[in-house]
């Protein structure tokens, strides 16, 4: 498993985002450069869609209330039928391999938030793999942010 190189992580917090708030509705857009290997994390109240590429290899995340519990939901686009089942499966495997690094980047990049709200380190993480193929369109449990410190 790759580990985060903090010097390659570039974090932007948009207006209205502080280490204190918001908790519920705090959104993450994580992209990367294939050329430099740099990671770009934006913490905001809306997903930063102008950072999305045609490859759709970004990770989107949000804190949401699920019943009585706060949950960190992440979303990755595995593919559609146009791309074919084999490409969808390949992308799902690539995401599964790279998601621990993405989670480490989110945890490290927003560490002041986690320091201010230590209970968030123990909230569950669920990742939804979006695909038009039912066997690849699923949600998986990925532990808690504490595991990615």
JSON list of C-alpha atoms in Angstrom, two decimals:
[
{"chain": "A", "resi": 1, "resn": "UNK", "atom": "CA", "xyz": [0.00, 0.00, 0.00]},
{"chain": "A", "resi": 2, "resn": "UNK", "atom": "CA", "xyz": [1.23, 3.48, -0.84]},
{"chain": "A", "resi": 3, "resn": "UNK", "atom": "CA", "xyz": [1.53, 6.01, 1.95]},
{"chain": "A", "resi": 4, "resn": "UNK", "atom": "CA", "xyz": [0.82, 9.70, 1.74]},
{"chain": "A", "resi": 5, "resn": "UNK", "atom": "CA", "xyz": [3.67, 12.10, 1.05]},
{"chain": "A", "resi": 6, "resn": "UNK", "atom": "CA", "xyz": [2.36, 15.25, 2.78]},
{"chain": "A", "resi": 7, "resn": "UNK", "atom": "CA", "xyz": [4.45, 17.50, 0.53]},
{"chain": "A", "resi": 8, "resn": "UNK", "atom": "CA", "xyz": [2.47, 16.20, -2.46]},
{"chain": "A", "resi": 9, "resn": "UNK", "atom": "CA", "xyz": [-0.89, 17.04, -0.92]},
{"chain": "A", "resi": 10, "resn": "UNK", "atom": "CA", "xyz": [-2.34, 20.47, -1.72]},
{"chain": "A", "resi": 11, "resn": "UNK", "atom": "CA", "xyz": [-5.34, 21.46, 0.40]},
{"chain": "A", "resi": 12, "resn": "UNK", "atom": "CA", "xyz": [-7.84, 24.25, -0.28]},
{"chain": "A", "resi": 13, "resn": "UNK", "atom": "CA", "xyz": [-10.63, 25.27, 2.06]},
{"chain": "A", "resi": 14, "resn": "UNK", "atom": "CA", "xyz": [-13.33, 27.35, 0.45]},
{"chain": "A", "resi": 15, "resn": "UNK", "atom": "CA", "xyz": [-15.26, 30.20, 2.07]},
{"chain": "A", "resi": 16, "resn": "UNK", "atom": "CA", "xyz": [-17.46, 29.07, 4.92]},
{"chain": "A", "resi": 17, "resn": "UNK", "atom": "CA", "xyz": [-15.22, 26.16, 5.89]},
{"chain": "A", "resi": 18, "resn": "UNK", "atom": "CA", "xyz": [-13.27, 26.21, 9.15]},
{"chain": "A", "resi": 19, "resn": "UNK", "atom": "CA", "xyz": [-11.82, 23.56, 11.41]},
{"chain": "A", "resi": 20, "resn": "UNK", "atom": "CA", "xyz": [-14.96, 23.99, 13.55]},
{"chain": "A", "resi": 21, "resn": "UNK", "atom": "CA", "xyz": [-17.69, 23.86, 10.94]},
{"chain": "A", "resi": 22, "resn": "UNK", "atom": "CA", "xyz": [-19.60, 22.66, 9.21]},
{"chain": "A", "resi": 23, "resn": "UNK", "atom": "CA", "xyz": [-19.55, 19.05, 10.36]},
{"chain": "A", "resi": 24, "resn": "UNK", "atom": "CA", "xyz": [-22.70, 17.75, 8.70]},
{"chain": "A", "resi": 25, "resn": "UNK", "atom": "CA", "xyz": [-22.49, 18.80, 5.05]},
{"chain": "A", "resi": 26, "resn": "UNK", "atom": "CA", "xyz": [-18.69, 19.14, 4.96]},
{"chain": "A", "resi": 27, "resn": "UNK", "atom": "CA", "xyz": [-17.64, 17.98, 1.47]},
{"chain": "A", "resi": 28, "resn": "UNK", "atom": "CA", "xyz": [-14.37, 16.72, 0.00]},
{"chain": "A", "resi": 29, "resn": "UNK", "atom": "CA", "xyz": [-13.23, 16.69, -3.61]},
{"chain": "A", "resi": 30, "resn": "UNK", "atom": "CA", "xyz": [-9.97, 14.76, -4.06]},
{"chain": "A", "resi": 31, "resn": "UNK", "atom": "CA", "xyz": [-8.24, 14.72, -7.44]},
{"chain": "A", "resi": 32, "resn": "UNK", "atom": "CA", "xyz": [-4.72, 13.98, -8.57]},
{"chain": "A", "resi": 33, "resn": "UNK", "atom": "CA", "xyz": [-2.21, 14.70, -11.30]},
{"chain": "A", "resi": 34, "resn": "UNK", "atom": "CA", "xyz": [-1.08, 11.69, -13.33]},
{"chain": "A", "resi": 35, "resn": "UNK", "atom": "CA", "xyz": [1.99, 13.70, -14.35]},
{"chain": "A", "resi": 36, "resn": "UNK", "atom": "CA", "xyz": [3.31, 14.79, -10.95]},
{"chain": "A", "resi": 37, "resn": "UNK", "atom": "CA", "xyz": [1.53, 12.43, -8.57]},
{"chain": "A", "resi": 38, "resn": "UNK", "atom": "CA", "xyz": [0.29, 15.44, -6.59]},
{"chain": "A", "resi": 39, "resn": "UNK", "atom": "CA", "xyz": [-3.02, 15.17, -4.75]},
{"chain": "A", "resi": 40, "resn": "UNK", "atom": "CA", "xyz": [-5.48, 18.06, -4.58]},
{"chain": "A", "resi": 41, "resn": "UNK", "atom": "CA", "xyz": [-8.02, 18.14, -1.76]},
{"chain": "A", "resi": 42, "resn": "UNK", "atom": "CA", "xyz": [-10.74, 20.77, -1.61]},
{"chain": "A", "resi": 43, "resn": "UNK", "atom": "CA", "xyz": [-12.84, 21.03, 1.55]},
{"chain": "A", "resi": 44, "resn": "UNK", "atom": "CA", "xyz": [-16.04, 22.90, 0.82]},
{"chain": "A", "resi": 45, "resn": "UNK", "atom": "CA", "xyz": [-19.82, 23.05, 1.04]},
{"chain": "A", "resi": 46, "resn": "UNK", "atom": "CA", "xyz": [-20.20, 21.88, -2.59]},
{"chain": "A", "resi": 47, "resn": "UNK", "atom": "CA", "xyz": [-18.29, 19.41, -4.73]},
{"chain": "A", "resi": 48, "resn": "UNK", "atom": "CA", "xyz": [-15.78, 21.19, -6.94]},
{"chain": "A", "resi": 49, "resn": "UNK", "atom": "CA", "xyz": [-16.99, 19.96, -10.32]},
{"chain": "A", "resi": 50, "resn": "UNK", "atom": "CA", "xyz": [-14.57, 22.09, -12.35]},
{"chain": "A", "resi": 51, "resn": "UNK", "atom": "CA", "xyz": [-11.76, 19.85, -11.04]},
{"chain": "A", "resi": 52, "resn": "UNK", "atom": "CA", "xyz": [-13.32, 16.69, -12.47]},
{"chain": "A", "resi": 53, "resn": "UNK", "atom": "CA", "xyz": [-11.70, 15.20, -15.56]},
{"chain": "A", "resi": 54, "resn": "UNK", "atom": "CA", "xyz": [-13.05, 12.98, -18.31]},
{"chain": "A", "resi": 55, "resn": "UNK", "atom": "CA", "xyz": [-11.28, 10.05, -16.62]},
{"chain": "A", "resi": 56, "resn": "UNK", "atom": "CA", "xyz": [-13.54, 10.46, -13.58]},
{"chain": "A", "resi": 57, "resn": "UNK", "atom": "CA", "xyz": [-10.92, 9.15, -11.17]},
{"chain": "A", "resi": 58, "resn": "UNK", "atom": "CA", "xyz": [-11.74, 11.59, -8.38]},
{"chain": "A", "resi": 59, "resn": "UNK", "atom": "CA", "xyz": [-12.97, 10.70, -4.90]},
{"chain": "A", "resi": 60, "resn": "UNK", "atom": "CA", "xyz": [-15.91, 12.69, -3.56]},
{"chain": "A", "resi": 61, "resn": "UNK", "atom": "CA", "xyz": [-16.82, 12.61, 0.12]},
{"chain": "A", "resi": 62, "resn": "UNK", "atom": "CA", "xyz": [-19.31, 14.09, 2.53]},
{"chain": "A", "resi": 63, "resn": "UNK", "atom": "CA", "xyz": [-20.23, 14.00, 6.19]},
{"chain": "A", "resi": 64, "resn": "UNK", "atom": "CA", "xyz": [-23.91, 13.09, 6.57]},
{"chain": "A", "resi": 65, "resn": "UNK", "atom": "CA", "xyz": [-26.25, 12.22, 9.37]},
{"chain": "A", "resi": 66, "resn": "UNK", "atom": "CA", "xyz": [-27.55, 8.64, 9.00]},
{"chain": "A", "resi": 67, "resn": "UNK", "atom": "CA", "xyz": [-30.16, 8.17, 11.69]},
{"chain": "A", "resi": 68, "resn": "UNK", "atom": "CA", "xyz": [-28.46, 8.94, 15.00]},
{"chain": "A", "resi": 69, "resn": "UNK", "atom": "CA", "xyz": [-24.95, 8.54, 13.60]},
{"chain": "A", "resi": 70, "resn": "UNK", "atom": "CA", "xyz": [-22.62, 10.78, 11.63]},
{"chain": "A", "resi": 71, "resn": "UNK", "atom": "CA", "xyz": [-21.08, 8.94, 8.66]},
{"chain": "A", "resi": 72, "resn": "UNK", "atom": "CA", "xyz": [-18.36, 9.79, 6.15]},
{"chain": "A", "resi": 73, "resn": "UNK", "atom": "CA", "xyz": [-19.70, 8.76, 2.74]},
{"chain": "A", "resi": 74, "resn": "UNK", "atom": "CA", "xyz": [-17.35, 8.61, -0.24]},
{"chain": "A", "resi": 75, "resn": "UNK", "atom": "CA", "xyz": [-18.25, 8.12, -3.89]},
{"chain": "A", "resi": 76, "resn": "UNK", "atom": "CA", "xyz": [-16.17, 6.86, -6.81]},
{"chain": "A", "resi": 77, "resn": "UNK", "atom": "CA", "xyz": [-17.29, 6.47, -10.42]},
{"chain": "A", "resi": 78, "resn": "UNK", "atom": "CA", "xyz": [-16.43, 2.95, -11.58]},
{"chain": "A", "resi": 79, "resn": "UNK", "atom": "CA", "xyz": [-18.06, 3.28, -14.98]},
{"chain": "A", "resi": 80, "resn": "UNK", "atom": "CA", "xyz": [-21.03, 2.84, -17.24]},
{"chain": "A", "resi": 81, "resn": "UNK", "atom": "CA", "xyz": [-22.09, 0.26, -19.82]},
{"chain": "A", "resi": 82, "resn": "UNK", "atom": "CA", "xyz": [-20.43, 2.23, -22.62]},
{"chain": "A", "resi": 83, "resn": "UNK", "atom": "CA", "xyz": [-17.07, 1.54, -20.98]},
{"chain": "A", "resi": 84, "resn": "UNK", "atom": "CA", "xyz": [-17.77, -2.19, -20.79]},
{"chain": "A", "resi": 85, "resn": "UNK", "atom": "CA", "xyz": [-17.85, -4.65, -17.89]},
{"chain": "A", "resi": 86, "resn": "UNK", "atom": "CA", "xyz": [-14.12, -5.40, -18.05]},
{"chain": "A", "resi": 87, "resn": "UNK", "atom": "CA", "xyz": [-13.15, -1.72, -17.81]},
{"chain": "A", "resi": 88, "resn": "UNK", "atom": "CA", "xyz": [-15.62, -1.21, -14.95]},
{"chain": "A", "resi": 89, "resn": "UNK", "atom": "CA", "xyz": [-14.06, -4.15, -13.08]},
{"chain": "A", "resi": 90, "resn": "UNK", "atom": "CA", "xyz": [-10.54, -2.85, -13.73]},
{"chain": "A", "resi": 91, "resn": "UNK", "atom": "CA", "xyz": [-11.45, 0.61, -12.45]},
{"chain": "A", "resi": 92, "resn": "UNK", "atom": "CA", "xyz": [-13.10, -0.88, -9.34]},
{"chain": "A", "resi": 93, "resn": "UNK", "atom": "CA", "xyz": [-9.87, -2.76, -8.58]},
{"chain": "A", "resi": 94, "resn": "UNK", "atom": "CA", "xyz": [-7.74, 0.36, -9.10]},
{"chain": "A", "resi": 95, "resn": "UNK", "atom": "CA", "xyz": [-9.99, 2.35, -6.76]},
{"chain": "A", "resi": 96, "resn": "UNK", "atom": "CA", "xyz": [-9.83, -0.38, -4.11]},
{"chain": "A", "resi": 97, "resn": "UNK", "atom": "CA", "xyz": [-6.04, -0.33, -4.29]},
{"chain": "A", "resi": 98, "resn": "UNK", "atom": "CA", "xyz": [-5.82, 3.48, -4.10]},
{"chain": "A", "resi": 99, "resn": "UNK", "atom": "CA", "xyz": [-8.63, 4.25, -1.63]},
{"chain": "A", "resi": 100, "resn": "UNK", "atom": "CA", "xyz": [-6.48, 3.83, 1.51]},
{"chain": "A", "resi": 101, "resn": "UNK", "atom": "CA", "xyz": [-4.19, 6.58, 0.16]},
{"chain": "A", "resi": 102, "resn": "UNK", "atom": "CA", "xyz": [-7.21, 8.76, -0.63]},
{"chain": "A", "resi": 103, "resn": "UNK", "atom": "CA", "xyz": [-8.58, 8.27, 2.88]},
{"chain": "A", "resi": 104, "resn": "UNK", "atom": "CA", "xyz": [-5.18, 9.08, 4.37]},
{"chain": "A", "resi": 105, "resn": "UNK", "atom": "CA", "xyz": [-5.10, 12.27, 2.27]},
{"chain": "A", "resi": 106, "resn": "UNK", "atom": "CA", "xyz": [-8.54, 13.33, 3.51]},
{"chain": "A", "resi": 107, "resn": "UNK", "atom": "CA", "xyz": [-7.69, 12.53, 7.14]},
{"chain": "A", "resi": 108, "resn": "UNK", "atom": "CA", "xyz": [-4.32, 14.33, 6.97]},
{"chain": "A", "resi": 109, "resn": "UNK", "atom": "CA", "xyz": [-5.54, 17.22, 4.82]},
{"chain": "A", "resi": 110, "resn": "UNK", "atom": "CA", "xyz": [-8.39, 18.00, 7.22]},
{"chain": "A", "resi": 111, "resn": "UNK", "atom": "CA", "xyz": [-6.49, 17.07, 10.40]},
{"chain": "A", "resi": 112, "resn": "UNK", "atom": "CA", "xyz": [-7.38, 20.34, 12.19]},
{"chain": "A", "resi": 113, "resn": "UNK", "atom": "CA", "xyz": [-11.06, 19.41, 11.79]},
{"chain": "A", "resi": 114, "resn": "UNK", "atom": "CA", "xyz": [-10.42, 15.95, 13.25]},
{"chain": "A", "resi": 115, "resn": "UNK", "atom": "CA", "xyz": [-8.43, 17.50, 16.10]},
{"chain": "A", "resi": 116, "resn": "UNK", "atom": "CA", "xyz": [-11.35, 19.83, 16.86]},
{"chain": "A", "resi": 117, "resn": "UNK", "atom": "CA", "xyz": [-13.92, 17.02, 16.48]},
{"chain": "A", "resi": 118, "resn": "UNK", "atom": "CA", "xyz": [-12.14, 13.85, 17.72]},
{"chain": "A", "resi": 119, "resn": "UNK", "atom": "CA", "xyz": [-15.41, 11.88, 17.69]},
{"chain": "A", "resi": 120, "resn": "UNK", "atom": "CA", "xyz": [-15.28, 12.04, 13.87]},
{"chain": "A", "resi": 121, "resn": "UNK", "atom": "CA", "xyz": [-12.25, 9.73, 13.96]},
{"chain": "A", "resi": 122, "resn": "UNK", "atom": "CA", "xyz": [-14.64, 6.98, 15.12]},
{"chain": "A", "resi": 123, "resn": "UNK", "atom": "CA", "xyz": [-17.45, 7.54, 12.61]},
{"chain": "A", "resi": 124, "resn": "UNK", "atom": "CA", "xyz": [-17.91, 4.83, 9.98]},
{"chain": "A", "resi": 125, "resn": "UNK", "atom": "CA", "xyz": [-16.72, 5.31, 6.41]},
{"chain": "A", "resi": 126, "resn": "UNK", "atom": "CA", "xyz": [-18.85, 3.92, 3.59]},
{"chain": "A", "resi": 127, "resn": "UNK", "atom": "CA", "xyz": [-17.69, 4.08, -0.01]},
{"chain": "A", "resi": 128, "resn": "UNK", "atom": "CA", "xyz": [-20.13, 3.77, -2.88]},
{"chain": "A", "resi": 129, "resn": "UNK", "atom": "CA", "xyz": [-18.74, 2.37, -6.13]},
{"chain": "A", "resi": 130, "resn": "UNK", "atom": "CA", "xyz": [-21.00, 3.73, -8.87]},
{"chain": "A", "resi": 131, "resn": "UNK", "atom": "CA", "xyz": [-21.44, 1.46, -11.89]},
{"chain": "A", "resi": 132, "resn": "UNK", "atom": "CA", "xyz": [-24.25, 0.53, -14.25]},
{"chain": "A", "resi": 133, "resn": "UNK", "atom": "CA", "xyz": [-23.28, -3.12, -13.71]},
{"chain": "A", "resi": 134, "resn": "UNK", "atom": "CA", "xyz": [-25.22, -4.31, -10.63]},
{"chain": "A", "resi": 135, "resn": "UNK", "atom": "CA", "xyz": [-22.41, -6.55, -9.33]},
{"chain": "A", "resi": 136, "resn": "UNK", "atom": "CA", "xyz": [-20.02, -3.57, -9.33]},
{"chain": "A", "resi": 137, "resn": "UNK", "atom": "CA", "xyz": [-22.52, -0.97, -8.09]},
{"chain": "A", "resi": 138, "resn": "UNK", "atom": "CA", "xyz": [-22.19, -1.38, -4.34]},
{"chain": "A", "resi": 139, "resn": "UNK", "atom": "CA", "xyz": [-21.37, 0.25, -1.04]},
{"chain": "A", "resi": 140, "resn": "UNK", "atom": "CA", "xyz": [-18.55, -1.04, 1.17]},
{"chain": "A", "resi": 141, "resn": "UNK", "atom": "CA", "xyz": [-17.49, -0.32, 4.73]},
{"chain": "A", "resi": 142, "resn": "UNK", "atom": "CA", "xyz": [-13.93, 1.06, 5.05]},
{"chain": "A", "resi": 143, "resn": "UNK", "atom": "CA", "xyz": [-13.48, 1.34, 8.80]},
{"chain": "A", "resi": 144, "resn": "UNK", "atom": "CA", "xyz": [-13.11, 4.72, 10.51]},
{"chain": "A", "resi": 145, "resn": "UNK", "atom": "CA", "xyz": [-10.92, 7.77, 9.80]},
{"chain": "A", "resi": 146, "resn": "UNK", "atom": "CA", "xyz": [-8.75, 6.82, 12.80]},
{"chain": "A", "resi": 147, "resn": "UNK", "atom": "CA", "xyz": [-7.36, 3.91, 10.75]},
{"chain": "A", "resi": 148, "resn": "UNK", "atom": "CA", "xyz": [-6.00, 6.34, 8.15]},
{"chain": "A", "resi": 149, "resn": "UNK", "atom": "CA", "xyz": [-4.03, 8.66, 10.50]}
]
